[in-house]
Coordinates of C-alpha atoms and ligand atoms in Angstrom, one line a residue:
M1 CA 92.7 146.9 85.8
K2 CA 93.4 144.8 82.6
V3 CA 96.1 142.1 82.3
A4 CA 97.2 140.6 79.0
V5 CA 98.9 137.2 79.0
V6 CA 100.8 136.5 75.8
G7 CA 101.0 132.7 75.2
A8 CA 98.6 129.8 75.4
G9 CA 101.1 127.1 76.2
V10 CA 101.5 125.4 79.5
I11 CA 103.3 128.5 80.9
G12 CA 100.8 131.1 79.7
V13 CA 97.7 129.1 80.8
T14 CA 98.9 128.2 84.3
T15 CA 100.0 131.8 84.8
A16 CA 96.6 133.1 83.7
V17 CA 94.7 130.7 85.9
M18 CA 96.9 131.6 88.9
I19 CA 96.4 135.3 88.4
K20 CA 92.6 134.9 88.0
R21 CA 92.4 132.8 91.1
T22 CA 94.4 135.3 93.2
F23 CA 92.8 138.5 91.8
P24 CA 89.3 137.5 90.7
H25 CA 88.4 141.2 90.1
L26 CA 91.2 141.7 87.5
S27 CA 90.3 141.4 83.8
V28 CA 92.7 138.8 82.4
T29 CA 93.0 137.9 78.7
I30 CA 95.1 135.2 77.1
F31 CA 96.4 136.0 73.7
G32 CA 97.9 133.1 71.7
E33 CA 98.7 132.4 68.2
V34 CA 98.6 128.6 68.9
F35 CA 96.3 126.9 71.4
T36 CA 96.0 123.3 72.7
P37 CA 96.3 120.7 71.2
N38 CA 99.0 122.3 69.1
T39 CA 101.4 123.9 71.6
T40 CA 104.8 122.6 72.5
G41 CA 103.6 121.2 75.8
D42 CA 100.8 119.2 74.2
G43 CA 103.4 117.0 72.6
S44 CA 105.7 116.8 75.6
A45 CA 106.1 113.8 77.8
G46 CA 104.6 115.7 80.7
L47 CA 107.0 114.2 83.3
W48 CA 107.8 116.2 86.4
G49 CA 111.6 116.5 86.4
P50 CA 114.1 119.4 86.0
Y51 CA 115.8 118.8 82.6
I52 CA 117.6 121.1 80.1
L53 CA 117.6 124.3 82.1
G54 CA 121.0 125.7 81.3
D55 CA 122.5 127.3 84.5
T56 CA 119.2 128.5 86.0
P57 CA 120.0 128.9 89.7
S58 CA 119.3 125.8 91.8
E59 CA 117.2 127.8 94.4
D60 CA 114.9 129.0 91.6
V61 CA 114.6 125.5 90.1
L62 CA 113.8 124.0 93.5
R63 CA 111.2 126.7 94.3
W64 CA 109.4 126.5 90.9
A65 CA 109.6 122.7 90.5
G66 CA 108.6 122.3 94.2
G67 CA 105.6 124.5 93.7
T68 CA 104.5 122.5 90.7
H69 CA 105.0 119.2 92.5
R70 CA 102.8 120.2 95.4
W71 CA 100.1 121.5 93.0
L72 CA 100.1 118.2 91.1
E73 CA 99.9 116.3 94.4
E74 CA 96.9 118.5 95.4
L75 CA 95.1 117.8 92.1
W76 CA 95.9 114.1 92.3
R77 CA 94.7 113.8 95.9
S78 CA 91.5 115.7 95.3
G79 CA 90.3 113.3 92.6
L80 CA 91.0 115.6 89.6
A81 CA 93.6 113.2 88.1
P82 CA 91.4 111.8 85.3
E83 CA 90.3 115.2 84.1
A84 CA 93.7 116.9 84.5
G85 CA 95.6 113.9 83.2
I86 CA 97.8 113.3 86.2
C87 CA 99.4 109.9 87.1
L88 CA 101.6 109.0 90.0
V89 CA 104.4 106.9 88.6
P90 CA 107.6 105.1 89.6
V91 CA 110.8 106.5 88.0
Y92 CA 114.2 105.0 87.3
R93 CA 116.6 107.9 86.4
V94 CA 120.1 106.6 85.5
T95 CA 123.5 107.7 84.0
S96 CA 126.5 106.1 82.4
D97 CA 128.7 109.0 83.6
S98 CA 132.0 107.7 85.0
K99 CA 131.5 109.9 88.1
G100 CA 128.2 108.2 88.9
Y101 CA 124.9 110.0 89.7
P102 CA 125.2 112.4 92.7
K103 CA 122.1 112.9 94.8
P104 CA 119.8 115.1 92.7
I105 CA 119.1 118.5 94.3
W106 CA 115.4 117.9 93.9
S107 CA 115.5 114.5 95.7
S108 CA 113.4 115.7 98.7
L109 CA 110.6 117.1 96.4
V110 CA 109.7 113.6 95.1
Y111 CA 108.6 110.6 97.1
G112 CA 111.0 107.9 98.4
C113 CA 114.0 108.9 96.4
H114 CA 116.8 106.4 97.0
E115 CA 120.0 105.4 95.2
L116 CA 120.0 102.2 93.2
S117 CA 121.9 99.5 94.9
P118 CA 124.9 98.0 93.0
E119 CA 122.9 94.7 92.8
L120 CA 119.8 96.5 91.2
L121 CA 122.1 98.5 88.9
K122 CA 123.7 95.3 87.8
K123 CA 120.3 93.7 87.1
I124 CA 119.2 96.7 85.1
N125 CA 122.4 96.7 83.1
I126 CA 122.0 93.0 82.2
E127 CA 118.3 93.5 81.3
Q128 CA 118.8 96.7 79.3
K129 CA 122.2 95.7 77.8
S130 CA 123.5 99.0 79.2
N131 CA 126.5 100.2 81.2
Y132 CA 124.9 102.5 83.8
S133 CA 127.2 103.7 86.6
G134 CA 124.5 105.0 88.9
G135 CA 120.9 106.0 89.3
W136 CA 117.9 106.9 91.5
H137 CA 114.5 105.5 92.0
F138 CA 111.5 107.6 93.2
L139 CA 107.8 108.3 92.6
T140 CA 106.6 111.5 91.0
Y141 CA 103.8 112.7 88.6
T142 CA 103.2 112.8 84.9
V143 CA 100.6 115.1 83.6
E144 CA 99.3 114.6 80.1
P145 CA 99.2 118.2 78.7
T146 CA 96.5 117.4 76.1
L147 CA 94.2 116.8 79.1
L148 CA 95.8 119.4 81.5
L149 CA 95.6 122.4 79.0
P150 CA 91.9 122.1 78.1
W151 CA 91.1 121.5 81.8
L152 CA 93.0 124.7 82.8
L153 CA 91.5 126.7 80.0
K154 CA 88.0 125.6 81.2
E155 CA 88.9 126.7 84.7
F156 CA 90.2 130.0 83.4
K157 CA 87.0 130.7 81.4
T158 CA 84.8 129.6 84.3
R159 CA 86.5 132.3 86.4
G160 CA 85.7 134.9 83.8
G161 CA 89.0 134.8 81.9
I162 CA 89.0 135.8 78.2
V163 CA 90.7 133.9 75.5
I164 CA 91.7 135.5 72.1
K165 CA 93.5 133.8 69.2
R166 CA 95.8 136.4 67.8
K167 CA 99.5 136.9 66.9
I168 CA 101.0 139.8 68.8
K169 CA 103.6 141.8 66.8
S170 CA 104.6 144.2 69.6
F171 CA 103.8 144.8 73.3
E172 CA 102.9 148.3 72.3
E173 CA 99.6 146.9 70.9
F174 CA 98.4 146.3 74.5
K175 CA 99.3 149.8 75.7
M176 CA 97.1 151.2 72.9
E177 CA 94.3 148.8 73.8
G178 CA 94.3 150.0 77.5
Y179 CA 96.0 147.0 79.1
D180 CA 97.9 147.9 82.3
I181 CA 100.1 144.8 82.7
I182 CA 101.5 142.4 80.1
I183 CA 102.7 138.9 81.1
N184 CA 105.0 137.5 78.4
C185 CA 104.7 133.7 78.3
S186 CA 105.5 133.4 74.6
G187 CA 108.1 130.6 74.9
L188 CA 110.3 130.5 71.8
G189 CA 108.3 133.4 70.4
A190 CA 110.1 135.7 72.9
R191 CA 113.0 135.6 70.6
I192 CA 111.1 138.0 68.3
L193 CA 108.5 139.5 70.6
A194 CA 110.9 140.4 73.4
Q195 CA 113.9 140.6 71.0
D196 CA 115.8 138.1 73.2
T197 CA 118.4 136.4 71.0
E198 CA 119.3 134.1 74.0
V199 CA 116.1 132.1 73.4
H200 CA 116.7 129.3 71.0
P201 CA 115.0 126.1 69.9
I202 CA 116.0 122.8 71.4
R203 CA 114.4 120.3 69.0
G204 CA 112.8 117.2 70.5
Q205 CA 111.4 114.2 68.7
V206 CA 109.3 111.6 70.4
C207 CA 107.1 108.6 69.5
R208 CA 103.8 107.8 71.3
V209 CA 102.9 104.1 71.5
D210 CA 100.1 102.1 72.8
A211 CA 101.6 100.0 75.6
S212 CA 99.0 99.8 78.4
W213 CA 101.3 97.4 80.4
Q214 CA 104.1 100.0 80.8
F215 CA 103.7 101.8 84.1
E216 CA 107.4 102.6 85.0
V217 CA 109.4 105.6 83.7
H218 CA 112.9 104.8 82.6
L219 CA 115.1 107.8 81.9
S220 CA 118.7 107.9 81.0
D221 CA 120.3 111.2 81.7
D222 CA 123.2 110.4 79.2
D223 CA 123.6 112.9 76.4
N224 CA 122.4 110.3 73.9
G225 CA 120.1 108.7 76.4
N226 CA 116.6 107.4 75.7
Y227 CA 113.5 107.5 77.8
I228 CA 110.2 105.7 78.3
I229 CA 107.5 107.8 79.9
P230 CA 103.9 106.4 80.4
N231 CA 101.1 108.9 80.3
M232 CA 97.5 108.2 80.9
N233 CA 96.5 106.9 77.5
S234 CA 99.8 106.2 75.8
V235 CA 103.5 105.8 76.4
V236 CA 106.1 108.4 75.2
L237 CA 109.4 107.1 73.8
G238 CA 112.2 109.5 73.4
G239 CA 114.0 111.4 72.6
T240 CA 116.3 114.0 71.1
H241 CA 117.6 117.4 72.1
Q242 CA 119.1 119.3 69.2
A243 CA 120.0 122.8 70.1
G244 CA 119.5 125.5 67.4
D245 CA 117.5 123.1 65.1
Y246 CA 114.2 124.5 63.8
N247 CA 113.2 121.4 61.8
L248 CA 109.7 120.3 62.7
Q249 CA 109.7 117.3 60.4
V250 CA 109.9 113.8 61.9
S251 CA 113.4 112.5 61.1
Q252 CA 113.8 108.8 60.2
E253 CA 117.2 108.8 61.7
D254 CA 115.8 110.0 65.0
S255 CA 112.9 107.5 64.9
N256 CA 115.4 104.7 64.5
F257 CA 117.5 106.0 67.4
I258 CA 114.4 106.3 69.6
L259 CA 112.8 102.9 68.8
K260 CA 116.1 101.0 68.9
G261 CA 117.1 102.6 72.2
C262 CA 113.7 102.1 73.9
Y263 CA 113.3 98.5 72.6
R264 CA 116.6 97.7 74.1
M265 CA 115.5 99.2 77.4
S266 CA 112.2 97.3 77.4
P267 CA 112.0 94.6 74.7
A268 CA 108.2 94.2 75.2
L269 CA 107.7 97.6 73.6
Q270 CA 108.4 95.9 70.2
K271 CA 104.8 94.6 70.5
S272 CA 103.4 98.1 71.0
R273 CA 101.6 100.0 68.3
I274 CA 103.0 103.3 67.1
L275 CA 100.3 106.0 67.5
K276 CA 102.2 109.1 66.6
E277 CA 105.6 110.6 66.0
W278 CA 106.0 114.2 66.9
V279 CA 108.6 117.0 66.9
G280 CA 108.5 120.1 69.2
L281 CA 110.9 123.0 69.8
R282 CA 111.7 123.5 73.5
P283 CA 112.2 127.2 74.4
G284 CA 115.9 127.0 75.4
R285 CA 117.8 129.7 77.3
M286 CA 120.8 129.8 79.5
Q287 CA 118.5 130.7 82.3
V288 CA 114.7 130.8 82.6
C289 CA 113.6 134.4 82.3
L290 CA 111.2 135.4 85.0
K291 CA 111.4 139.1 85.8
L292 CA 109.7 142.4 85.7
E293 CA 110.6 144.9 83.1
I294 CA 109.4 148.5 82.8
L295 CA 109.1 149.5 79.2
R296 CA 108.4 152.9 77.7
S297 CA 105.8 153.3 75.0
K298 CA 106.2 155.5 72.0
N299 CA 104.2 158.3 73.6
G300 CA 106.5 158.2 76.6
E301 CA 104.3 156.3 79.1
N302 CA 105.8 153.5 81.3
Y303 CA 104.2 150.1 81.3
L304 CA 104.9 146.8 83.0
V305 CA 105.9 143.5 81.4
I306 CA 106.5 140.4 83.5
H307 CA 108.5 137.9 81.5
N308 CA 108.0 134.2 82.1
Y309 CA 109.7 132.2 79.3
G310 CA 112.7 130.0 78.4
H311 CA 111.7 126.9 80.3
G312 CA 113.7 124.5 78.1
G313 CA 112.9 120.9 78.8
S314 CA 111.0 121.6 82.0
G315 CA 108.0 123.8 81.1
V316 CA 105.5 121.4 82.6
T317 CA 107.7 120.8 85.7
L318 CA 108.2 124.5 86.5
S319 CA 104.8 125.9 85.3
W320 CA 102.8 126.3 88.5
G321 CA 105.8 127.4 90.6
C322 CA 106.7 130.1 88.1
A323 CA 103.1 131.2 88.0
Q324 CA 103.3 131.6 91.8
D325 CA 106.3 133.9 91.3
V326 CA 104.5 136.0 88.7
V327 CA 101.7 136.5 91.2
K328 CA 104.2 137.6 93.9
I329 CA 105.6 140.2 91.5
L330 CA 102.1 141.4 90.6
K331 CA 101.1 141.7 94.3
K332 CA 104.1 144.0 94.9
K333 CA 103.5 146.0 91.8
I334 CA 99.8 146.4 92.0
F335 CA 100.1 147.8 95.4
A336 CA 103.1 149.9 94.4
K337 CA 101.8 151.0 91.0
S338 CA 101.7 154.6 91.9
K339 CA 105.5 154.6 92.0
L340 CA 105.7 153.8 88.2
Ligands
FAD1 C1 109.9 116.2 72.9 C2 109.6 117.1 74.1 C3 109.4 116.5 75.4 C4 109.2 117.2 76.5 N1 108.9 116.6 77.7 C5 108.8 117.4 78.8 C6 108.5 116.7 80.1 O1 108.4 115.5 80.2 N2 108.4 117.5 81.2 C7 108.5 118.9 81.1 O2 108.4 119.6 82.1 N3 108.7 119.5 79.9 C8 108.9 118.8 78.8 N4 109.1 119.4 77.6 C9 109.3 120.9 77.6 C10 108.0 121.6 77.5 O3 107.2 121.1 76.5 C11 108.3 123.1 77.3 O4 109.2 123.6 78.2 C12 107.0 123.9 77.4 O5 106.0 123.4 76.5 C13 107.2 125.4 77.2 O6 105.9 126.0 77.4 P1 105.6 127.4 76.9 O7 104.2 127.7 77.3 O8 106.7 128.3 77.3 O9 105.8 127.4 75.3 P2 104.8 126.9 74.1 O10 104.0 125.7 74.5 O11 105.6 126.8 72.9 O12 103.7 128.1 74.0 C14 104.1 129.3 73.6 C15 102.8 130.1 73.4 O13 103.1 131.4 73.0 C16 102.4 131.8 71.9 N5 103.1 132.8 71.2 C17 104.4 132.9 70.9 N6 104.7 134.1 70.3 C18 103.5 134.7 70.1 C19 103.1 136.0 69.6 N7 104.0 136.8 69.0 N8 101.8 136.3 69.6 C20 100.8 135.5 70.1 N9 101.2 134.3 70.7 C21 102.5 133.9 70.7 C22 102.3 130.5 71.1 O14 101.3 130.6 70.1 C23 101.9 129.5 72.2 O15 100.6 129.7 72.5 C24 109.3 118.7 76.4 C25 109.5 119.3 75.2 C26 109.6 118.5 74.1 C27 109.8 119.2 72.7

């Protein structure tokens, strides 16, 4: 049985590895137009944390984000952190919302999540010249995608997975080439490939700096909030989220906003060296699309497509948990294939 995975981003590669691990006998091929280090995830901040997910149901977010958190924990504990780019980091997540910051639904997935005391909040507000009304502190993981993706691709190939650089114009191509199942992990590309006009770009600009002393994550959940996210070899300063904007050029206005905001939050960053500025397009959607679709080819045959796209600002966070759900669907359908 032959499986084609469209997409070599963090969603496609985690899904392909999970399939190959679960069904070693299946022939699995990743088709991607763009590979690491040029995918959206490569430039992302790699922080575990549900963010910009539209109205994706909470139970799905919890299952997918929880699956990924447990996987990152497993990798970190087993000593694979340096190769896979995983760090355990303390996080301050705050808001200026007048209603304060209710307990996050994912609080039990991270370690030691507790609300910031009024005293600590006051101290942060003085230090950061801010006006936060509430926030939470906890430990979680960052995973540097420029390390994670090559590591996963190596794991995939070691298990016999095949990798092909190719732009796919239509799912029909696979039917003609004898593939039995297609897994659509094309991110923003699903807008054209799956003709899903709900998928749209949410532009994000970030700046990577060299600041080896910065270990803590500071993230403001305000609409115009900034964030500081240390990765293994650099620190990500952010960020923007501009829905419907396809502009991949670095904007000076956004750079000023990012640097000014992050320098205010942590003045020592003014001493850091700017390594890179980068823009990526998050695959936005009202809800993550993870479902099975049965399509009919031109010659009247049915074929299976499992969609897994539209992860907005949380592709890294949801990746492994979503891959687990794809495998659950495959398990059911492989054994029930005769019903197609
Ligand atoms: C500034 C910024 C910061 C971020 N920070 C975080 C963070 O801290 N934590 C987090 O969890 N998420 C973060 N994200 C979000 C995360 O990067 C995305 O959700 C994630 O990268 C989406 O992964 P993907 O694999 O679906 O898409 P992509 O990485 O865009 O990959 C899509 C793949 O599909 C391929 N493809 C598409 N169409 C076709 C086709 N027709 N034929 C062949 N191949 C095709 C592409 O070539 C590519 O290989 C951030 C994003 C940005 C922009």
